[in-house]
PDB file of C-alpha atoms and ligand atoms in Angstrom:
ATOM      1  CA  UNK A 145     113.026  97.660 100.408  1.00 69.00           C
ATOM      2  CA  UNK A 146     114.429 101.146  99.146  1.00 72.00           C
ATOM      3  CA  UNK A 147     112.863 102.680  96.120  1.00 75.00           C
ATOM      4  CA  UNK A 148     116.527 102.337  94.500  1.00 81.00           C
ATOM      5  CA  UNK A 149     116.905  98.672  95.724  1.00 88.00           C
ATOM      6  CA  UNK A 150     113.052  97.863  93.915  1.00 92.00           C
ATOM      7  CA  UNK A 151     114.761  99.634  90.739  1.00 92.00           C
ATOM      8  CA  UNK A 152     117.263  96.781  91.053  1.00 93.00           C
ATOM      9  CA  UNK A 153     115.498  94.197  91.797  1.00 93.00           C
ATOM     10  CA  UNK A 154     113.628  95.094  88.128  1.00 96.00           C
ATOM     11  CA  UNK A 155     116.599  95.900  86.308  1.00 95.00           C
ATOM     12  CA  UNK A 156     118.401  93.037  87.277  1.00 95.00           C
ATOM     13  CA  UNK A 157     115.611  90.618  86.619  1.00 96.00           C
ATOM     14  CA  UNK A 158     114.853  92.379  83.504  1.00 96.00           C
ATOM     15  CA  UNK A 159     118.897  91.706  82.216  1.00 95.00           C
ATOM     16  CA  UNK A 160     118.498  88.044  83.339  1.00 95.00           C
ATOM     17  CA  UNK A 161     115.530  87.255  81.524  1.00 94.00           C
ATOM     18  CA  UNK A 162     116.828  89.865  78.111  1.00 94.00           C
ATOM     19  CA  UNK A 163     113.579  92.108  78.211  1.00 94.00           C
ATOM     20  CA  UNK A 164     114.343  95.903  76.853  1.00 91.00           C
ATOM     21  CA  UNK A 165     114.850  98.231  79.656  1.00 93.00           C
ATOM     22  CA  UNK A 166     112.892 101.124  78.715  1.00 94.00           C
ATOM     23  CA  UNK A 167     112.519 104.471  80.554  1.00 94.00           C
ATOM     24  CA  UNK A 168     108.309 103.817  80.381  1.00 95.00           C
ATOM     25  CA  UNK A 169     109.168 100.485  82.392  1.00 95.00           C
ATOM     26  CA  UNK A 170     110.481 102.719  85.786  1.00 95.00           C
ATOM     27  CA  UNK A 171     107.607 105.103  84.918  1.00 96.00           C
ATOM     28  CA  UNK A 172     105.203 102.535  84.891  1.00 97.00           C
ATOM     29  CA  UNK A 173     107.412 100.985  88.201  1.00 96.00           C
ATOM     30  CA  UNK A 174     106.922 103.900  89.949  1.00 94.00           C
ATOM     31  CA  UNK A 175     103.290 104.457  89.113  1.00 95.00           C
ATOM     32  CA  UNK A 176     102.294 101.330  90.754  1.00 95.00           C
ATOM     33  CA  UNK A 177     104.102 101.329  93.414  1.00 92.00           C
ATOM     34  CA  UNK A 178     101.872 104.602  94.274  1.00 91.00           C
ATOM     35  CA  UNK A 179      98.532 102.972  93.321  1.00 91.00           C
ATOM     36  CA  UNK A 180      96.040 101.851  96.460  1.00 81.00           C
ATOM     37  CA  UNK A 181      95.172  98.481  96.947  1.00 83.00           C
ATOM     38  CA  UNK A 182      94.407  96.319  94.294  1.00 92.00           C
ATOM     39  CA  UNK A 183      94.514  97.686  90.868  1.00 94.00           C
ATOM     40  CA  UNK A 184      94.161  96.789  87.613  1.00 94.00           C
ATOM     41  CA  UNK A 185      96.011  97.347  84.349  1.00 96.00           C
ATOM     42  CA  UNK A 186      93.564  99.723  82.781  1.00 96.00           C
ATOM     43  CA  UNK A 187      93.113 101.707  86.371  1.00 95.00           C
ATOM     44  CA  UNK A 188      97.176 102.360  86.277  1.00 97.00           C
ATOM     45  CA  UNK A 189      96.878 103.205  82.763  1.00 97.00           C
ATOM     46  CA  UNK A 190      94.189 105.910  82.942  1.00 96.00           C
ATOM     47  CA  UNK A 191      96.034 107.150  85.846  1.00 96.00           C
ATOM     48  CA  UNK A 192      99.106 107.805  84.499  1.00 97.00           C
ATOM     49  CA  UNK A 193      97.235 108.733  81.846  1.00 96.00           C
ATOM     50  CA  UNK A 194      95.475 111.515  83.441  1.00 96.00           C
ATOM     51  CA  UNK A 195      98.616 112.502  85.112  1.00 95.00           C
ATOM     52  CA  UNK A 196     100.137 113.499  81.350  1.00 96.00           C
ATOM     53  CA  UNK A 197     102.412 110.373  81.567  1.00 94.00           C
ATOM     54  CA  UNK A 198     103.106 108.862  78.280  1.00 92.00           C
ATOM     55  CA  UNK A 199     102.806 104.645  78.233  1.00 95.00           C
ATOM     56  CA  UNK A 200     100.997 102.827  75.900  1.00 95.00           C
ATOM     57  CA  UNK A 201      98.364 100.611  76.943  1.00 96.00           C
ATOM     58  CA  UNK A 202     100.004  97.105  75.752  1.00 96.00           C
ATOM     59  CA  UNK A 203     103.390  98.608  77.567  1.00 96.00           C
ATOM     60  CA  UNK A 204     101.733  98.644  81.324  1.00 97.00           C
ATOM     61  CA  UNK A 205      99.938  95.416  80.744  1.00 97.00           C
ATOM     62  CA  UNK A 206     103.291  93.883  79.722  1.00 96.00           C
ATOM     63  CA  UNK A 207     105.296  95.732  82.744  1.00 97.00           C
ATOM     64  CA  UNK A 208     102.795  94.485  85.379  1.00 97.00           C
ATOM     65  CA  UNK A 209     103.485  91.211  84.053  1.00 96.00           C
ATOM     66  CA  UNK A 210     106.760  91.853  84.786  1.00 96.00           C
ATOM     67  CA  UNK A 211     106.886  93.363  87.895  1.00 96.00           C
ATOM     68  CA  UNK A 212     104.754  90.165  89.253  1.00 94.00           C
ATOM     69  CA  UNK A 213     107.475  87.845  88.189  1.00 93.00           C
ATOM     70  CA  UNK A 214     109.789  89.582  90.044  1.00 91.00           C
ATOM     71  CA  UNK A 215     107.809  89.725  92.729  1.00 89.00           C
ATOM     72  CA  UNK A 216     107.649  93.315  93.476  1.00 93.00           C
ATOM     73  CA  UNK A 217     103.786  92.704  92.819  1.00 94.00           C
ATOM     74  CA  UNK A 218     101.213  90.023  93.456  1.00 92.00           C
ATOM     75  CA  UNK A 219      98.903  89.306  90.991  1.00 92.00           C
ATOM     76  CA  UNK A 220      95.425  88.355  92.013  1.00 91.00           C
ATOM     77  CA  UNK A 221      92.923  86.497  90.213  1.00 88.00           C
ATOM     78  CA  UNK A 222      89.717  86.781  92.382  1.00 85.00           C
ATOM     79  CA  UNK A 223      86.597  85.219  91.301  1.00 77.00           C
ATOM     80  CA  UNK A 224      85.135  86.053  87.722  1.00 69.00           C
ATOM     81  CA  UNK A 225      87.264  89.884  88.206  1.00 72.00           C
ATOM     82  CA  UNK A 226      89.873  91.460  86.029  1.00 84.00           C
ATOM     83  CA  UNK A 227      93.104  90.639  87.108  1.00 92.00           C
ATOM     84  CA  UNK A 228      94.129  92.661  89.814  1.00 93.00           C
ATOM     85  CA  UNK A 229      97.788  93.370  91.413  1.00 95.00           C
ATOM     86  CA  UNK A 230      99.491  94.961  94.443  1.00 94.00           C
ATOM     87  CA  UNK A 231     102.584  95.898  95.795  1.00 91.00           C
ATOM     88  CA  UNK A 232     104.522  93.636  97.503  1.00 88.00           C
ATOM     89  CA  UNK A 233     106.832  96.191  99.250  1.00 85.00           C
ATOM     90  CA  UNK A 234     106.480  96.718 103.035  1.00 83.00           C
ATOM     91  CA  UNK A 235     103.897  94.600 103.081  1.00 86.00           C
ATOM     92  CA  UNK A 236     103.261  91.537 105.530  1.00 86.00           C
ATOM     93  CA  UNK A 237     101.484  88.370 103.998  1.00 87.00           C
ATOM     94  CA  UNK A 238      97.649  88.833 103.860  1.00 92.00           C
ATOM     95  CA  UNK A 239      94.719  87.334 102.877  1.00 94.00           C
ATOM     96  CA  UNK A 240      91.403  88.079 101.289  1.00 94.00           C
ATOM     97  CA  UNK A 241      88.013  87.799 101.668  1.00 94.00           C
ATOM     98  CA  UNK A 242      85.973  89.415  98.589  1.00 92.00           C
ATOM     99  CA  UNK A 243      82.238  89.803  98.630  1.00 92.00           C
ATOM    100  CA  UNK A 244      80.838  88.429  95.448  1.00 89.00           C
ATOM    101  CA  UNK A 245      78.053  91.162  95.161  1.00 89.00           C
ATOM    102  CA  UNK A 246      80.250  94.354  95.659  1.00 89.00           C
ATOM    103  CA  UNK A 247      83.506  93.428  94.916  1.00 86.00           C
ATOM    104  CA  UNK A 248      84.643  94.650  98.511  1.00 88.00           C
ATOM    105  CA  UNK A 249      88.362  93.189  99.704  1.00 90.00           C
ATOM    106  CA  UNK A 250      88.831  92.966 103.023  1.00 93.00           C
ATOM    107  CA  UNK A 251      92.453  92.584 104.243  1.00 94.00           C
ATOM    108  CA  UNK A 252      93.593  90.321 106.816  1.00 95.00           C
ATOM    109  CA  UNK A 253      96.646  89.043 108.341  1.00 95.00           C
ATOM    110  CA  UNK A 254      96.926  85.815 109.843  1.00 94.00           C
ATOM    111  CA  UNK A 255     100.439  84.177 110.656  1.00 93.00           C
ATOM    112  CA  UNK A 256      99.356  80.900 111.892  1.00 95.00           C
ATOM    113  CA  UNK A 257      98.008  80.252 108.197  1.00 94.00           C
ATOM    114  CA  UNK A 258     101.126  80.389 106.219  1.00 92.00           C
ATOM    115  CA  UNK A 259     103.017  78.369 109.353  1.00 94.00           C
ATOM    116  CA  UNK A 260     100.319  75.825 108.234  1.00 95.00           C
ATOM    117  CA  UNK A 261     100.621  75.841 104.317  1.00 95.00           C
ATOM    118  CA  UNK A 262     104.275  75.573 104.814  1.00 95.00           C
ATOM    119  CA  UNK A 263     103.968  72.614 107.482  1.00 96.00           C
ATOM    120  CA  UNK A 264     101.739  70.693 104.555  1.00 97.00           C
ATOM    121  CA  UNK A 265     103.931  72.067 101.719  1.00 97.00           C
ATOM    122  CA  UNK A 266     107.027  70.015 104.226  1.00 97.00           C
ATOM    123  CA  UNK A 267     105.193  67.027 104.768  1.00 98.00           C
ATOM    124  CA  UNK A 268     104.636  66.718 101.305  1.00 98.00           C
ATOM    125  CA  UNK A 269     108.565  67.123 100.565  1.00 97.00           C
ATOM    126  CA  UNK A 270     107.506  70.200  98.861  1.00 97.00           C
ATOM    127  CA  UNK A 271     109.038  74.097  99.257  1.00 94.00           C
ATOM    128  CA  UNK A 272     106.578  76.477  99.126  1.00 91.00           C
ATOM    129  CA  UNK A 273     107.304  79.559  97.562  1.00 85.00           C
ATOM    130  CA  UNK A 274     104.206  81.459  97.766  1.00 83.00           C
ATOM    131  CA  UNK A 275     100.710  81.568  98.680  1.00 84.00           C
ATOM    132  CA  UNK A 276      97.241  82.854  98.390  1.00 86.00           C
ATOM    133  CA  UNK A 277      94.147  82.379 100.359  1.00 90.00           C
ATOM    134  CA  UNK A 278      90.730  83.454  98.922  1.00 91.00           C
ATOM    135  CA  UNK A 279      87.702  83.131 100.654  1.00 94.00           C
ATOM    136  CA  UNK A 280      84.572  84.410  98.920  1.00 93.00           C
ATOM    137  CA  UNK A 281      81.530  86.060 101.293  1.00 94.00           C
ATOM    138  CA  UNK A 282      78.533  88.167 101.084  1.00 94.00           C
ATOM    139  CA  UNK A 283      77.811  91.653 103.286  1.00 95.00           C
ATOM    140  CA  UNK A 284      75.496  90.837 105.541  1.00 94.00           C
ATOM    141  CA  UNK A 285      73.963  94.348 105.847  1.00 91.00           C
ATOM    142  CA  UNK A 286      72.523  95.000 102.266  1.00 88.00           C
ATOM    143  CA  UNK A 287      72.564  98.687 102.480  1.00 87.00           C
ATOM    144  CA  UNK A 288      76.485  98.247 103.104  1.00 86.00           C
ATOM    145  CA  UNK A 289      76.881  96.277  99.853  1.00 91.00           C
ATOM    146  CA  UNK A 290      76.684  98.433  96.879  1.00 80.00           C
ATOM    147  CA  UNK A 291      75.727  96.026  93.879  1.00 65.00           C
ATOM    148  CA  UNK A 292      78.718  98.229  91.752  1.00 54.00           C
ATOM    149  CA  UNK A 293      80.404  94.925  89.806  1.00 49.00           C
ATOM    150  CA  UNK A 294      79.187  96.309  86.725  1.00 47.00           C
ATOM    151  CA  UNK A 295      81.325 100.090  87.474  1.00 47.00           C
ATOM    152  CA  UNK A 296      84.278  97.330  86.633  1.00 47.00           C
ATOM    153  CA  UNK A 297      83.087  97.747  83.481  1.00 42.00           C
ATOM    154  CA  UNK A 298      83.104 101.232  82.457  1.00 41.00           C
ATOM    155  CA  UNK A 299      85.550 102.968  80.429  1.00 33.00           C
TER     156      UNK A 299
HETATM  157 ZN1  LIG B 235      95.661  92.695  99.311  1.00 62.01          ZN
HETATM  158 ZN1  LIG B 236      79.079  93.493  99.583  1.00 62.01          ZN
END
């Protein structure tokens, strides 16, 4: 998708569904689409923040929202973490595997998986319409696994 086509993607959702379209909603747009990975809400915030752009706090925690109902980002809930999203654009469907003592996502992409959640969404006379697949681990070299769950916590 086009940066001008993910613009209308938002504005027409946010007509359809009669939420304000503000200028700090494209701002906000546009930040995310430029953040790594999987971020958070306060991690976009301070970002923009430090890059002198204006949002309030509430605004990109209400955006994100947002943006995840359109679909331009996924919203990820992994175990007992803040909720985290990512862009949706040019991306293939992945997976995730998190280690519970770091925090560390690894990526992976695996077709045959969603040919199977679709074949048991089918045989259930179900349509899916997305999917997520969380699998929770542990490093197995400790000097590779930073204990640095509680750095979630500062600022
Ligand atoms: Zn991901
Ligand atoms: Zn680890």
């Amino acid at each position: 998708m086009l940066p001008e086509d993910i613009k209308e993607t938002f504005i027409t959702y946010l007509k359809d569904k009669a939420h304000r379209i503000t200028n700090e909603r494209f701002l906000i747009l546009d930040a995310s689409l430029n953040m790594d990975e999987h971020f958070d809400a306060d991690e976009l915030y301070l970002k923009m923040k430090n890059d002198y752009i204006n949002v309030s706090r509430a605004t990109v925690y209400k955006t994100l929202e947002l943006m995840s109902e359109c679909h331009i980002l996924t919203k990820h809930n992994f175990k007992g973490d803040r909720t985290r999203y990512e862009t949706k654009i040019g991306r293939n469907p992945h997976y995730h595997i998190i280690c519970v003592k770091c925090n560390k996502i690894i990526e992976y992409e695996y077709p045959e998986l969603e040919k199977i959640q679709k074949k048991i969404c089918k045989d259930n006379n179900l349509e899916m319409v997305d999917h997520s697949i969380q699998v929770f681990a542990k490093c197995k070299d400790p000097k590779n696994c930073k204990n640095n769950l509680n750095q979630n916590n500062l600022n």
